[in-house]
PDB file of C-alpha atoms in Angstrom:
ATOM      1  CA  MET A  20     124.951 168.033 115.303  1.00  0.00           C
ATOM      2  CA  THR A  21     126.844 169.689 112.437  1.00  0.00           C
ATOM      3  CA  LYS A  22     125.915 172.999 110.822  1.00  0.00           C
ATOM      4  CA  ARG A  23     125.377 171.203 107.569  1.00  0.00           C
ATOM      5  CA  GLU A  24     122.822 168.843 109.175  1.00  0.00           C
ATOM      6  CA  ILE A  25     120.951 171.764 110.686  1.00  0.00           C
ATOM      7  CA  GLU A  26     120.829 173.569 107.367  1.00  0.00           C
ATOM      8  CA  ARG A  27     119.380 170.411 105.731  1.00  0.00           C
ATOM      9  CA  SER A  28     116.435 170.336 108.102  1.00  0.00           C
ATOM     10  CA  VAL A  29     113.023 170.071 106.462  1.00  0.00           C
ATOM     11  CA  GLN A  30     110.968 173.217 106.818  1.00  0.00           C
ATOM     12  CA  PRO A  31     107.727 172.533 108.733  1.00  0.00           C
ATOM     13  CA  SER A  32     104.303 173.599 107.537  1.00  0.00           C
ATOM     14  CA  LEU A  33     103.189 177.120 108.324  1.00  0.00           C
ATOM     15  CA  LEU A  34     100.839 175.828 111.079  1.00  0.00           C
ATOM     16  CA  ASP A  35     103.689 173.896 112.720  1.00  0.00           C
ATOM     17  CA  ARG A  36     105.989 176.940 112.503  1.00  0.00           C
ATOM     18  CA  LEU A  37     103.356 179.077 114.272  1.00  0.00           C
ATOM     19  CA  THR A  38     102.625 176.496 116.962  1.00  0.00           C
ATOM     20  CA  ASP A  39     104.657 176.592 120.154  1.00  0.00           C
ATOM     21  CA  HIS A  40     104.554 173.108 121.719  1.00  0.00           C
ATOM     22  CA  ASP A  41     106.460 174.242 124.744  1.00  0.00           C
ATOM     23  CA  PRO A  42     105.508 177.880 125.474  1.00  0.00           C
ATOM     24  CA  ARG A  43     107.339 177.937 128.862  1.00  0.00           C
ATOM     25  CA  ASN A  44     110.635 177.257 127.200  1.00  0.00           C
ATOM     26  CA  ASN A  45     112.144 180.469 125.808  1.00  0.00           C
ATOM     27  CA  LEU A  46     114.993 178.720 124.077  1.00  0.00           C
ATOM     28  CA  GLU A  47     114.216 176.752 120.914  1.00  0.00           C
ATOM     29  CA  GLY A  48     116.826 174.173 120.172  1.00  0.00           C
ATOM     30  CA  ARG A  49     117.920 173.258 116.708  1.00  0.00           C
ATOM     31  CA  ILE A  50     116.786 169.873 115.381  1.00  0.00           C
ATOM     32  CA  GLY A  51     118.604 167.648 112.956  1.00  0.00           C
ATOM     33  CA  TYR A  52     117.501 166.383 109.606  1.00  0.00           C
ATOM     34  CA  LEU A  53     116.007 163.053 110.784  1.00  0.00           C
ATOM     35  CA  GLU A  54     113.991 164.708 113.554  1.00  0.00           C
ATOM     36  CA  SER A  55     112.745 167.400 111.124  1.00  0.00           C
ATOM     37  CA  VAL A  56     111.567 164.636 108.721  1.00  0.00           C
ATOM     38  CA  ARG A  57     109.811 162.812 111.578  1.00  0.00           C
ATOM     39  CA  GLN A  58     108.017 166.030 112.638  1.00  0.00           C
ATOM     40  CA  PHE A  59     107.118 166.845 109.024  1.00  0.00           C
ATOM     41  CA  LYS A  60     105.468 163.395 108.600  1.00  0.00           C
ATOM     42  CA  THR A  61     103.685 163.679 111.953  1.00  0.00           C
ATOM     43  CA  GLY A  62     102.263 167.047 110.909  1.00  0.00           C
ATOM     44  CA  LEU A  63     101.158 165.616 107.601  1.00  0.00           C
ATOM     45  CA  GLN A  64      99.484 162.663 109.311  1.00  0.00           C
ATOM     46  CA  ARG A  65      97.588 165.104 111.641  1.00  0.00           C
ATOM     47  CA  ASP A  66      96.534 167.282 108.764  1.00  0.00           C
ATOM     48  CA  LEU A  67      95.348 164.342 106.675  1.00  0.00           C
ATOM     49  CA  GLU A  68      93.214 163.137 109.595  1.00  0.00           C
ATOM     50  CA  TRP A  69      91.744 166.627 109.944  1.00  0.00           C
ATOM     51  CA  LEU A  70      90.936 166.703 106.240  1.00  0.00           C
ATOM     52  CA  LEU A  71      89.338 163.253 106.168  1.00  0.00           C
ATOM     53  CA  ASN A  72      87.345 163.893 109.389  1.00  0.00           C
ATOM     54  CA  THR A  73      85.983 167.208 108.223  1.00  0.00           C
ATOM     55  CA  ARG A  74      82.512 166.988 106.703  1.00  0.00           C
ATOM     56  CA  ARG A  75      81.994 169.213 103.738  1.00  0.00           C
ATOM     57  CA  ILE A  76      78.931 171.326 103.105  1.00  0.00           C
ATOM     58  CA  PRO A  77      76.300 169.005 101.541  1.00  0.00           C
ATOM     59  CA  ILE A  78      75.026 171.727  99.165  1.00  0.00           C
ATOM     60  CA  ALA A  79      77.007 171.759  95.920  1.00  0.00           C
ATOM     61  CA  ALA A  80      78.346 175.105  94.737  1.00  0.00           C
ATOM     62  CA  PRO A  81      76.383 176.736  91.927  1.00  0.00           C
ATOM     63  CA  ASP A  82      77.858 175.920  88.494  1.00  0.00           C
ATOM     64  CA  GLU A  83      78.320 179.611  87.610  1.00  0.00           C
ATOM     65  CA  LEU A  84      80.724 179.976  90.573  1.00  0.00           C
ATOM     66  CA  GLU A  85      83.327 177.631  89.128  1.00  0.00           C
ATOM     67  CA  GLU A  86      86.163 178.965  91.325  1.00  0.00           C
ATOM     68  CA  LEU A  87      84.155 177.920  94.392  1.00  0.00           C
ATOM     69  CA  GLY A  88      84.563 174.289  93.351  1.00  0.00           C
ATOM     70  CA  ARG A  89      88.328 174.513  93.947  1.00  0.00           C
ATOM     71  CA  SER A  90      88.078 176.463  97.231  1.00  0.00           C
ATOM     72  CA  THR A  91      87.809 175.646 100.917  1.00  0.00           C
ATOM     73  CA  TYR A  92      84.024 175.575 100.431  1.00  0.00           C
ATOM     74  CA  HIS A  93      84.593 171.943  99.413  1.00  0.00           C
ATOM     75  CA  TYR A  94      87.153 171.141 102.136  1.00  0.00           C
ATOM     76  CA  GLY A  95      86.643 167.713 103.672  1.00  0.00           C
ATOM     77  CA  LEU A  96      84.574 164.715 102.681  1.00  0.00           C
ATOM     78  CA  PRO A  97      80.855 164.022 102.482  1.00  0.00           C
ATOM     79  CA  ASP A  98      79.115 162.292 105.359  1.00  0.00           C
ATOM     80  CA  VAL A  99      79.651 158.498 105.147  1.00  0.00           C
ATOM     81  CA  THR A 100      77.255 157.218 107.802  1.00  0.00           C
ATOM     82  CA  SER A 101      74.682 156.160 105.159  1.00  0.00           C
ATOM     83  CA  ILE A 102      77.100 154.563 102.725  1.00  0.00           C
ATOM     84  CA  SER A 103      76.291 151.007 101.674  1.00  0.00           C
ATOM     85  CA  ARG A 104      78.948 148.818 103.251  1.00  0.00           C
ATOM     86  CA  ASP A 105      78.372 145.941 100.806  1.00  0.00           C
ATOM     87  CA  SER A 106      78.552 147.968  97.625  1.00  0.00           C
ATOM     88  CA  HIS A 107      81.899 148.003  95.846  1.00  0.00           C
ATOM     89  CA  GLU A 108      80.650 150.835  93.686  1.00  0.00           C
ATOM     90  CA  ALA A 109      79.868 153.007  96.746  1.00  0.00           C
ATOM     91  CA  ARG A 110      83.234 152.122  98.261  1.00  0.00           C
ATOM     92  CA  ASP A 111      85.129 153.005  95.060  1.00  0.00           C
ATOM     93  CA  ARG A 112      83.204 156.312  94.748  1.00  0.00           C
ATOM     94  CA  LEU A 113      84.136 157.174  98.381  1.00  0.00           C
ATOM     95  CA  LEU A 114      87.793 156.361  97.806  1.00  0.00           C
ATOM     96  CA  ARG A 115      87.839 158.532  94.686  1.00  0.00           C
ATOM     97  CA  ARG A 116      86.516 161.433  96.832  1.00  0.00           C
ATOM     98  CA  VAL A 117      89.257 160.715  99.399  1.00  0.00           C
ATOM     99  CA  GLU A 118      91.898 160.808  96.686  1.00  0.00           C
ATOM    100  CA  ASP A 119      90.415 164.005  95.149  1.00  0.00           C
ATOM    101  CA  ALA A 120      90.243 165.742  98.553  1.00  0.00           C
ATOM    102  CA  ILE A 121      93.894 164.886  99.352  1.00  0.00           C
ATOM    103  CA  THR A 122      95.048 165.936  95.855  1.00  0.00           C
ATOM    104  CA  MET A 123      93.205 169.286  96.120  1.00  0.00           C
ATOM    105  CA  PHE A 124      93.950 170.223  99.747  1.00  0.00           C
ATOM    106  CA  GLU A 125      97.265 168.620 100.677  1.00  0.00           C
ATOM    107  CA  PRO A 126     100.089 170.203  98.681  1.00  0.00           C
ATOM    108  CA  ARG A 127     102.832 168.303 100.501  1.00  0.00           C
ATOM    109  CA  LEU A 128     101.657 165.015  98.909  1.00  0.00           C
ATOM    110  CA  ALA A 129     101.876 164.437  95.179  1.00  0.00           C
ATOM    111  CA  ASN A 130     100.955 161.444  92.957  1.00  0.00           C
ATOM    112  CA  VAL A 131      98.301 160.380  95.484  1.00  0.00           C
ATOM    113  CA  ASN A 132      96.915 156.883  95.074  1.00  0.00           C
ATOM    114  CA  ILE A 133      94.416 155.044  97.233  1.00  0.00           C
ATOM    115  CA  ALA A 134      94.683 151.263  97.539  1.00  0.00           C
ATOM    116  CA  VAL A 135      92.046 149.142  99.325  1.00  0.00           C
ATOM    117  CA  VAL A 136      93.205 146.565 101.867  1.00  0.00           C
ATOM    118  CA  GLU A 137      90.849 143.592 101.385  1.00  0.00           C
ATOM    119  CA  MET A 138      89.555 142.068 104.584  1.00  0.00           C
ATOM    120  CA  GLU A 139      88.036 138.663 105.311  1.00  0.00           C
ATOM    121  CA  GLY A 140      84.817 137.864 107.180  1.00  0.00           C
ATOM    122  CA  GLU A 141      82.544 140.362 108.840  1.00  0.00           C
ATOM    123  CA  GLU A 142      85.351 142.847 109.596  1.00  0.00           C
ATOM    124  CA  HIS A 143      84.666 144.678 106.310  1.00  0.00           C
ATOM    125  CA  ARG A 144      81.171 145.606 107.612  1.00  0.00           C
ATOM    126  CA  ARG A 145      82.627 147.606 110.534  1.00  0.00           C
ATOM    127  CA  GLU A 146      85.565 149.323 108.833  1.00  0.00           C
ATOM    128  CA  LEU A 147      87.249 150.052 105.531  1.00  0.00           C
ATOM    129  CA  ARG A 148      90.997 149.819 105.454  1.00  0.00           C
ATOM    130  CA  PHE A 149      93.042 151.453 102.731  1.00  0.00           C
ATOM    131  CA  HIS A 150      96.525 152.904 102.018  1.00  0.00           C
ATOM    132  CA  VAL A 151      97.076 156.503 101.079  1.00  0.00           C
ATOM    133  CA  GLU A 152     100.226 156.394  98.943  1.00  0.00           C
ATOM    134  CA  GLY A 153     102.092 159.327  97.487  1.00  0.00           C
ATOM    135  CA  THR A 154     105.278 161.303  97.103  1.00  0.00           C
ATOM    136  CA  LEU A 155     106.054 163.445 100.127  1.00  0.00           C
ATOM    137  CA  LEU A 156     107.350 166.732  98.675  1.00  0.00           C
ATOM    138  CA  MET A 157     110.231 167.512 101.023  1.00  0.00           C
ATOM    139  CA  ASP A 158     113.202 169.702 100.126  1.00  0.00           C
ATOM    140  CA  PRO A 159     115.830 168.490  99.397  1.00  0.00           C
ATOM    141  CA  THR A 160     114.702 164.919  98.928  1.00  0.00           C
ATOM    142  CA  PRO A 161     111.100 163.853  98.163  1.00  0.00           C
ATOM    143  CA  GLU A 162     110.205 160.368  99.312  1.00  0.00           C
ATOM    144  CA  GLN A 163     107.476 157.789  98.852  1.00  0.00           C
ATOM    145  CA  VAL A 164     105.156 157.351 101.829  1.00  0.00           C
ATOM    146  CA  ILE A 165     102.232 155.048 102.676  1.00  0.00           C
ATOM    147  CA  PHE A 166      99.709 155.869 105.373  1.00  0.00           C
ATOM    148  CA  ASP A 167      97.580 152.972 106.697  1.00  0.00           C
ATOM    149  CA  THR A 168      94.097 154.418 107.012  1.00  0.00           C
ATOM    150  CA  VAL A 169      90.901 153.114 108.560  1.00  0.00           C
ATOM    151  CA  LEU A 170      87.313 154.362 108.138  1.00  0.00           C
ATOM    152  CA  HIS A 171      85.152 153.261 111.091  1.00  0.00           C
ATOM    153  CA  PHE A 172      81.628 153.006 109.604  1.00  0.00           C
ATOM    154  CA  ALA A 173      79.805 153.290 112.954  1.00  0.00           C
ATOM    155  CA  SER A 174      81.261 156.686 113.818  1.00  0.00           C
ATOM    156  CA  GLY A 175      82.246 157.863 110.292  1.00  0.00           C
ATOM    157  CA  ALA A 176      85.703 158.662 111.712  1.00  0.00           C
ATOM    158  CA  TYR A 177      88.916 158.158 109.763  1.00  0.00           C
ATOM    159  CA  GLU A 178      92.092 157.123 111.576  1.00  0.00           C
ATOM    160  CA  ILE A 179      95.555 157.192 110.102  1.00  0.00           C
ATOM    161  CA  GLU A 180      97.676 154.567 111.811  1.00  0.00           C
ATOM    162  CA  GLY A 181     101.450 154.387 112.137  1.00  0.00           C
ATOM    163  CA  ALA A 182     104.105 156.142 114.040  1.00  0.00           C
ATOM    164  CA  GLY A 183     107.549 155.455 112.757  1.00  0.00           C
ATOM    165  CA  GLY A 184     109.301 155.186 109.457  1.00  0.00           C
ATOM    166  CA  SER A 185     112.677 156.281 108.225  1.00  0.00           C
ATOM    167  CA  ALA A 186     113.933 159.458 106.666  1.00  0.00           C
ATOM    168  CA  ALA A 187     115.670 157.614 103.832  1.00  0.00           C
ATOM    169  CA  GLY A 188     113.880 155.668 101.145  1.00  0.00           C
ATOM    170  CA  ALA A 189     110.271 154.590 101.176  1.00  0.00           C
ATOM    171  CA  SER A 190     108.626 154.324 104.593  1.00  0.00           C
ATOM    172  CA  ARG A 191     105.327 153.305 106.091  1.00  0.00           C
ATOM    173  CA  GLY A 192     103.358 155.775 108.212  1.00  0.00           C
ATOM    174  CA  THR A 193     104.870 158.848 109.752  1.00  0.00           C
TER     175      THR A 193
END
């Protein structure tokens, strides 16, 4: 691995820099650019799942506390267990909330767009599939990413699928 490749590595999030995945190993090896991109995407996938699976406080912030509306008080999403599975209006409202939450709380992803994956038959009554698309803000080269996401209605849990992708050009998943 060349010195130039090491210097080009993508800087991980603060949480990932503070987390020691191998505490018994006193020597931390250098990683190359492609591995740093893979780790960056894996961390983003994890953090998106945490965001989508966190339930926000159901009580709205008072209007006079306008700064509270853009704070961690509203981190997460509302409970979805009572959402109408047959209502396109309810689905669209939920997906707008997903997009708003990602835009507000995930600074590594810009130009966020949510695209529904239409399903046939009764499958749509058990889960909602959609893509989270956006620009992954990496230095030195931002890239387009798409995360395949599933909302399981029975549990209310969101799952972001995928484990792969490339460091160059657009990729799917992490």
